[in-house]
Amino acid sequence: MINISELSALCDKLGCRITPECSLSEYITFRFGGPCRALISVNSAKSAAELIRYMKSEGIKYGILGRGSNVIVSDEGFDGVILLFGSDFARIDVKGNIIRCDAGTLLAAACVRAQQLGLTGMENLFGIPGTVGGALYMNAGAYGSEMKDVVVSAEYIDENCNICSIGKNEMELGYRRSIFSGTDKVITSVTVELRNGDPDGIKAAMSECMAKRSSKQPLEYPSAGSTFKRPEGSYASLLIEQCGLKGLTCGGAMVSEKHSGFVINKGYATCADVLELCEKVKTVVKEKTGYVLELEPVILQ
């Protein structure tokens, strides 16, 4: 049982905003999903640790949400509290070629700051629609670059609600995974190390990266980005296209005709539509090719 009055009092003490019975559809890029019992906009690592400590002690279910770009929320919503790592938790500090970002910092904002400072290394990550914390959590990448190429350290809240530090070599960074994946560890800041470069050249590379995305990906529709992880030995989009599944629909969800690796929301999709469509795709691909596709987005339920 969630005592909203008590939780609101704690948020007031910490200076965090709280919204009871908040619809999550506007907080995920897929643009669907039911409400959570309360959404709290976190403003610091200390506040996050205090809130998590309280919810663990009270047996309250909680979840972490950043930009919501790699998340699927059920139609019934989330029967618990969501801690939003967003604009209230998005400070960027720079010292030489080292950039430290709060976990709620948009990855694109970090890339722009690096460009303005003439620091190179993050160009290919520009356009990934997530936060820095979320990007490290899944070791996000694009066009041959991944977070593991630039990250040097991070801070996180451990299972006992302590704020800890971790170096890159301890992060177990692999394809769309890290030591944080599927655990209670909550990333609170990420530090990257870049190289000196030409601001104009970096800007041109970022523009080229966005042009590639716009020409090849269905950015005009809500989605969670690439819907399936890359199976070893092939590509999800290639397999889906080979199976003739481009344009396949379930309710308001559709396999993009522009990029078959994307399941998109045509404007009225539900979570049930998306999950049903994904299961159909996985079944057909396995029957016709033998490959087993795995969802990339995290299901928040």
Short mmCIF file of C-alpha atoms in Angstrom, two decimals:
data_model
loop_
_atom_site.label_atom_id
_atom_site.label_comp_id
_atom_site.label_asym_id
_atom_site.label_seq_id
_atom_site.Cartn_x
_atom_site.Cartn_y
_atom_site.Cartn_z
CA MET A 1 0.00 0.00 0.00
CA ILE A 2 1.41 3.36 -1.04
CA ASN A 3 0.92 6.24 1.37
CA ILE A 4 0.88 9.11 -1.13
CA SER A 5 0.78 11.76 1.62
CA GLU A 6 3.88 10.34 3.27
CA LEU A 7 5.65 9.96 -0.07
CA SER A 8 4.71 13.54 -1.03
CA ALA A 9 6.14 14.82 2.25
CA LEU A 10 9.43 13.04 1.52
CA CYS A 11 9.49 14.55 -1.98
CA ASP A 12 8.91 18.03 -0.53
CA LYS A 13 11.81 17.47 1.86
CA LEU A 14 14.07 16.42 -1.03
CA GLY A 15 12.82 19.11 -3.43
CA CYS A 16 11.49 16.55 -5.92
CA ARG A 17 8.26 16.97 -7.87
CA ILE A 18 5.63 14.23 -7.53
CA THR A 19 2.60 13.53 -9.76
CA PRO A 20 0.11 10.96 -8.41
CA GLU A 21 -1.72 8.66 -10.87
CA CYS A 22 0.39 9.81 -13.80
CA SER A 23 -0.16 8.47 -17.31
CA LEU A 24 3.09 7.06 -18.69
CA SER A 25 2.18 7.35 -22.37
CA GLU A 26 3.75 10.81 -22.62
CA TYR A 27 6.96 9.61 -20.95
CA ILE A 28 7.86 6.84 -23.41
CA THR A 29 8.66 7.30 -27.09
CA PHE A 30 6.19 4.57 -28.12
CA ARG A 31 3.40 6.86 -26.82
CA PHE A 32 1.17 4.28 -25.15
CA GLY A 33 0.81 2.72 -21.71
CA GLY A 34 -1.31 3.07 -18.60
CA PRO A 35 -0.68 5.09 -15.43
CA CYS A 36 1.69 4.60 -12.52
CA ARG A 37 0.64 5.19 -8.92
CA ALA A 38 3.00 8.16 -8.75
CA LEU A 39 5.79 9.67 -10.84
CA ILE A 40 8.64 11.46 -9.07
CA SER A 41 11.05 13.72 -10.94
CA VAL A 42 14.42 13.03 -9.29
CA ASN A 43 16.85 15.93 -8.83
CA SER A 44 20.03 14.27 -7.50
CA ALA A 45 21.72 10.97 -6.72
CA LYS A 46 21.21 11.62 -3.01
CA SER A 47 17.47 12.11 -3.53
CA ALA A 48 17.24 8.97 -5.66
CA ALA A 49 19.01 6.92 -2.98
CA GLU A 50 16.74 8.29 -0.27
CA LEU A 51 13.60 7.58 -2.28
CA ILE A 52 14.70 4.05 -3.14
CA ARG A 53 15.60 3.39 0.51
CA TYR A 54 12.12 4.52 1.55
CA MET A 55 10.34 2.41 -1.05
CA LYS A 56 12.35 -0.69 -0.22
CA SER A 57 11.58 -0.26 3.48
CA GLU A 58 7.87 0.13 2.73
CA GLY A 59 7.75 -2.71 0.19
CA ILE A 60 6.70 -0.34 -2.60
CA LYS A 61 7.27 -1.44 -6.19
CA TYR A 62 9.32 1.10 -8.14
CA GLY A 63 10.87 1.56 -11.56
CA ILE A 64 13.40 3.88 -13.20
CA LEU A 65 12.58 5.82 -16.35
CA GLY A 66 14.75 8.16 -18.38
CA ARG A 67 13.75 9.27 -21.88
CA GLY A 68 11.61 6.12 -22.26
CA SER A 69 13.12 5.42 -25.67
CA ASN A 70 13.79 1.73 -25.12
CA VAL A 71 10.78 0.93 -22.94
CA ILE A 72 7.39 -0.72 -23.40
CA VAL A 73 4.70 0.05 -20.80
CA SER A 74 1.70 -2.26 -20.39
CA ASP A 75 -1.80 -0.99 -21.09
CA GLU A 76 -2.65 -1.55 -17.42
CA GLY A 77 0.23 0.70 -16.42
CA PHE A 78 2.67 0.24 -13.55
CA ASP A 79 1.32 -0.53 -10.08
CA GLY A 80 4.05 1.33 -8.27
CA VAL A 81 6.20 4.46 -8.27
CA ILE A 82 8.27 5.64 -11.22
CA LEU A 83 11.46 7.62 -10.57
CA LEU A 84 11.95 9.88 -13.57
CA PHE A 85 15.56 10.71 -14.39
CA GLY A 86 14.86 13.69 -16.62
CA SER A 87 15.50 17.41 -16.94
CA ASP A 88 15.71 17.91 -13.16
CA PHE A 89 18.65 15.51 -13.07
CA ALA A 90 20.65 16.54 -16.13
CA ARG A 91 23.70 18.54 -15.10
CA ILE A 92 26.85 18.41 -17.23
CA ASP A 93 30.31 19.16 -15.79
CA VAL A 94 33.41 19.51 -17.94
CA LYS A 95 37.08 19.37 -16.98
CA GLY A 96 39.43 19.35 -19.95
CA ASN A 97 38.44 16.44 -22.18
CA ILE A 98 36.44 14.74 -19.41
CA ILE A 99 32.65 15.20 -19.36
CA ARG A 100 30.56 14.08 -16.39
CA CYS A 101 26.81 13.85 -16.93
CA ASP A 102 23.95 13.24 -14.53
CA ALA A 103 22.07 10.12 -15.58
CA GLY A 104 19.05 12.10 -16.79
CA THR A 105 21.11 14.09 -19.31
CA LEU A 106 19.94 13.50 -22.87
CA LEU A 107 22.66 11.72 -24.84
CA ALA A 108 22.10 14.21 -27.66
CA ALA A 109 22.73 17.11 -25.25
CA ALA A 110 26.02 15.54 -24.15
CA CYS A 111 27.03 15.12 -27.80
CA VAL A 112 26.21 18.77 -28.55
CA ARG A 113 28.20 19.99 -25.53
CA ALA A 114 31.17 17.89 -26.68
CA GLN A 115 30.92 19.37 -30.19
CA GLN A 116 30.81 22.92 -28.82
CA LEU A 117 33.97 22.21 -26.86
CA GLY A 118 35.74 20.63 -29.83
CA LEU A 119 35.79 17.17 -28.28
CA THR A 120 35.45 14.18 -30.58
CA GLY A 121 34.35 10.59 -29.97
CA MET A 122 30.57 10.81 -29.54
CA GLU A 123 29.50 11.84 -33.04
CA ASN A 124 27.99 8.49 -34.00
CA LEU A 125 25.96 8.42 -30.78
CA PHE A 126 24.22 11.67 -31.67
CA GLY A 127 20.58 11.01 -32.47
CA ILE A 128 20.16 8.02 -30.16
CA PRO A 129 16.97 9.19 -28.37
CA GLY A 130 17.81 8.35 -24.79
CA THR A 131 19.53 9.58 -21.65
CA VAL A 132 23.19 9.05 -20.84
CA GLY A 133 22.23 6.72 -17.98
CA GLY A 134 19.99 4.64 -20.21
CA ALA A 135 22.66 4.55 -22.90
CA LEU A 136 25.23 3.12 -20.49
CA TYR A 137 22.71 0.67 -19.01
CA MET A 138 22.32 -1.01 -22.41
CA ASN A 139 25.68 0.02 -23.89
CA ALA A 140 23.84 1.86 -26.68
CA GLY A 141 25.53 2.26 -29.99
CA ALA A 142 25.17 3.21 -33.63
CA TYR A 143 27.23 3.26 -36.80
CA GLY A 144 30.14 1.34 -35.29
CA SER A 145 30.36 3.26 -32.00
CA GLU A 146 29.14 2.25 -28.55
CA MET A 147 29.13 3.81 -25.10
CA LYS A 148 31.98 1.49 -24.13
CA ASP A 149 34.21 3.43 -26.55
CA VAL A 150 34.00 6.65 -24.52
CA VAL A 151 32.91 5.85 -20.96
CA VAL A 152 35.59 5.76 -18.25
CA SER A 153 33.55 5.59 -15.04
CA ALA A 154 30.09 5.91 -13.52
CA GLU A 155 28.32 6.32 -10.21
CA TYR A 156 25.38 4.18 -9.19
CA ILE A 157 23.12 3.28 -6.30
CA ASP A 158 23.75 -0.29 -5.18
CA GLU A 159 21.32 -2.85 -3.74
CA ASN A 160 21.84 -1.37 -0.24
CA CYS A 161 21.10 2.19 -1.41
CA ASN A 162 24.74 3.29 -1.19
CA ILE A 163 26.15 5.58 -3.87
CA CYS A 164 29.14 3.79 -5.41
CA SER A 165 31.70 4.35 -8.16
CA ILE A 166 32.70 1.91 -10.88
CA GLY A 167 35.36 1.93 -13.60
CA LYS A 168 34.88 0.93 -17.20
CA ASN A 169 36.74 -2.38 -16.81
CA GLU A 170 34.26 -3.51 -14.17
CA MET A 171 31.14 -2.67 -16.22
CA GLU A 172 31.05 -5.87 -18.32
CA LEU A 173 30.01 -3.89 -21.39
CA GLY A 174 28.84 -6.04 -24.27
CA TYR A 175 26.25 -5.95 -27.03
CA ARG A 176 23.26 -4.09 -25.54
CA ARG A 177 24.16 -5.05 -21.99
CA SER A 178 26.21 -4.00 -18.97
CA ILE A 179 26.71 -5.05 -15.38
CA PHE A 180 23.67 -2.90 -14.56
CA SER A 181 21.30 -4.78 -16.88
CA GLY A 182 18.53 -6.64 -15.08
CA THR A 183 19.78 -5.67 -11.60
CA ASP A 184 18.75 -3.27 -8.82
CA LYS A 185 21.80 -1.10 -9.54
CA VAL A 186 20.71 2.40 -10.60
CA ILE A 187 23.09 4.54 -12.64
CA THR A 188 23.26 8.14 -11.36
CA SER A 189 26.09 9.64 -13.41
CA VAL A 190 28.33 8.77 -16.34
CA THR A 191 31.79 10.12 -17.11
CA VAL A 192 33.27 9.98 -20.60
CA GLU A 193 36.73 10.80 -21.91
CA LEU A 194 37.02 12.33 -25.38
CA ARG A 195 39.76 13.60 -27.70
CA ASN A 196 40.45 17.06 -29.03
CA GLY A 197 39.02 17.70 -32.47
CA ASP A 198 37.69 20.32 -34.85
CA PRO A 199 34.25 21.68 -33.82
CA ASP A 200 33.15 22.21 -37.44
CA GLY A 201 34.25 18.73 -38.47
CA ILE A 202 32.49 17.21 -35.46
CA LYS A 203 29.31 19.13 -36.27
CA ALA A 204 29.43 17.95 -39.88
CA ALA A 205 29.81 14.32 -38.72
CA MET A 206 26.84 14.71 -36.37
CA SER A 207 24.72 16.18 -39.18
CA GLU A 208 25.68 13.30 -41.45
CA CYS A 209 24.73 10.84 -38.72
CA MET A 210 21.28 12.42 -38.34
CA ALA A 211 20.78 12.50 -42.10
CA LYS A 212 21.43 8.74 -42.23
CA ARG A 213 18.92 8.15 -39.47
CA SER A 214 16.27 10.29 -41.11
CA SER A 215 16.68 8.61 -44.49
CA LYS A 216 16.67 5.02 -43.20
CA GLN A 217 14.56 5.02 -40.02
CA PRO A 218 10.84 5.79 -39.52
CA LEU A 219 11.46 8.73 -37.19
CA GLU A 220 8.10 10.24 -38.11
CA TYR A 221 6.32 7.52 -36.09
CA PRO A 222 6.46 6.73 -32.36
CA SER A 223 8.58 3.66 -31.64
CA ALA A 224 11.13 2.27 -29.22
CA GLY A 225 13.88 2.35 -31.82
CA SER A 226 15.27 -0.99 -32.98
CA THR A 227 12.75 -3.53 -31.74
CA PHE A 228 14.89 -6.66 -31.83
CA LYS A 229 18.48 -7.33 -30.83
CA ARG A 230 20.91 -8.36 -33.53
CA PRO A 231 21.11 -12.17 -33.59
CA GLU A 232 24.58 -13.63 -33.91
CA GLY A 233 25.34 -14.25 -37.57
CA SER A 234 22.69 -11.98 -39.09
CA TYR A 235 20.59 -8.85 -38.67
CA ALA A 236 17.02 -8.70 -37.38
CA SER A 237 15.90 -6.28 -40.08
CA LEU A 238 17.34 -8.50 -42.83
CA LEU A 239 15.63 -11.62 -41.48
CA ILE A 240 12.30 -9.83 -41.08
CA GLU A 241 12.47 -8.47 -44.61
CA GLN A 242 13.46 -11.85 -46.04
CA CYS A 243 10.37 -13.33 -44.39
CA GLY A 244 8.15 -10.80 -46.14
CA LEU A 245 7.00 -9.17 -42.91
CA LYS A 246 7.40 -5.50 -43.85
CA GLY A 247 4.07 -3.76 -43.33
CA LEU A 248 2.62 -6.53 -41.15
CA THR A 249 0.13 -5.04 -38.67
CA CYS A 250 -1.67 -5.85 -35.43
CA GLY A 251 -4.16 -3.14 -34.50
CA GLY A 252 -2.25 0.13 -34.51
CA ALA A 253 1.20 -1.49 -34.52
CA MET A 254 3.09 -2.13 -37.76
CA VAL A 255 6.44 -3.47 -38.93
CA SER A 256 7.85 -0.38 -40.59
CA GLU A 257 7.91 -0.40 -44.37
CA LYS A 258 10.87 1.98 -44.23
CA HIS A 259 13.01 -0.12 -41.86
CA SER A 260 11.84 -3.62 -40.99
CA GLY A 261 13.80 -3.61 -37.73
CA PHE A 262 11.32 -1.10 -36.29
CA VAL A 263 7.84 -1.80 -34.96
CA ILE A 264 6.00 1.52 -35.07
CA ASN A 265 2.88 3.04 -33.53
CA LYS A 266 0.64 4.25 -36.35
CA GLY A 267 -1.09 6.51 -33.84
CA TYR A 268 -3.47 4.23 -31.99
CA ALA A 269 -1.36 1.20 -30.99
CA THR A 270 -1.68 -0.39 -27.59
CA CYS A 271 0.94 -2.38 -25.73
CA ALA A 272 -1.05 -5.52 -26.54
CA ASP A 273 -0.89 -4.68 -30.26
CA VAL A 274 2.88 -4.28 -30.17
CA LEU A 275 3.56 -7.44 -28.16
CA GLU A 276 1.23 -9.50 -30.37
CA LEU A 277 2.95 -8.22 -33.50
CA CYS A 278 6.40 -8.91 -32.05
CA GLU A 279 5.39 -12.49 -31.21
CA LYS A 280 4.14 -13.02 -34.77
CA VAL A 281 7.41 -11.70 -36.17
CA LYS A 282 9.49 -13.90 -33.86
CA THR A 283 7.42 -16.98 -34.73
CA VAL A 284 7.64 -16.51 -38.50
CA VAL A 285 11.36 -15.69 -38.42
CA LYS A 286 12.11 -18.78 -36.36
CA GLU A 287 9.99 -21.03 -38.60
CA LYS A 288 11.50 -19.73 -41.83
CA THR A 289 15.12 -19.05 -40.86
CA GLY A 290 15.80 -20.82 -37.57
CA TYR A 291 16.91 -17.59 -35.94
CA VAL A 292 15.45 -16.64 -32.54
CA LEU A 293 14.80 -12.92 -32.19
CA GLU A 294 14.92 -11.24 -28.79
CA LEU A 295 13.18 -7.99 -27.87
CA GLU A 296 15.51 -5.05 -27.28
CA PRO A 297 13.14 -2.77 -25.32
CA VAL A 298 12.56 -3.37 -21.62
CA ILE A 299 8.95 -4.12 -20.64
CA LEU A 300 7.87 -2.06 -17.64
CA GLN A 301 5.00 -3.83 -15.89
#
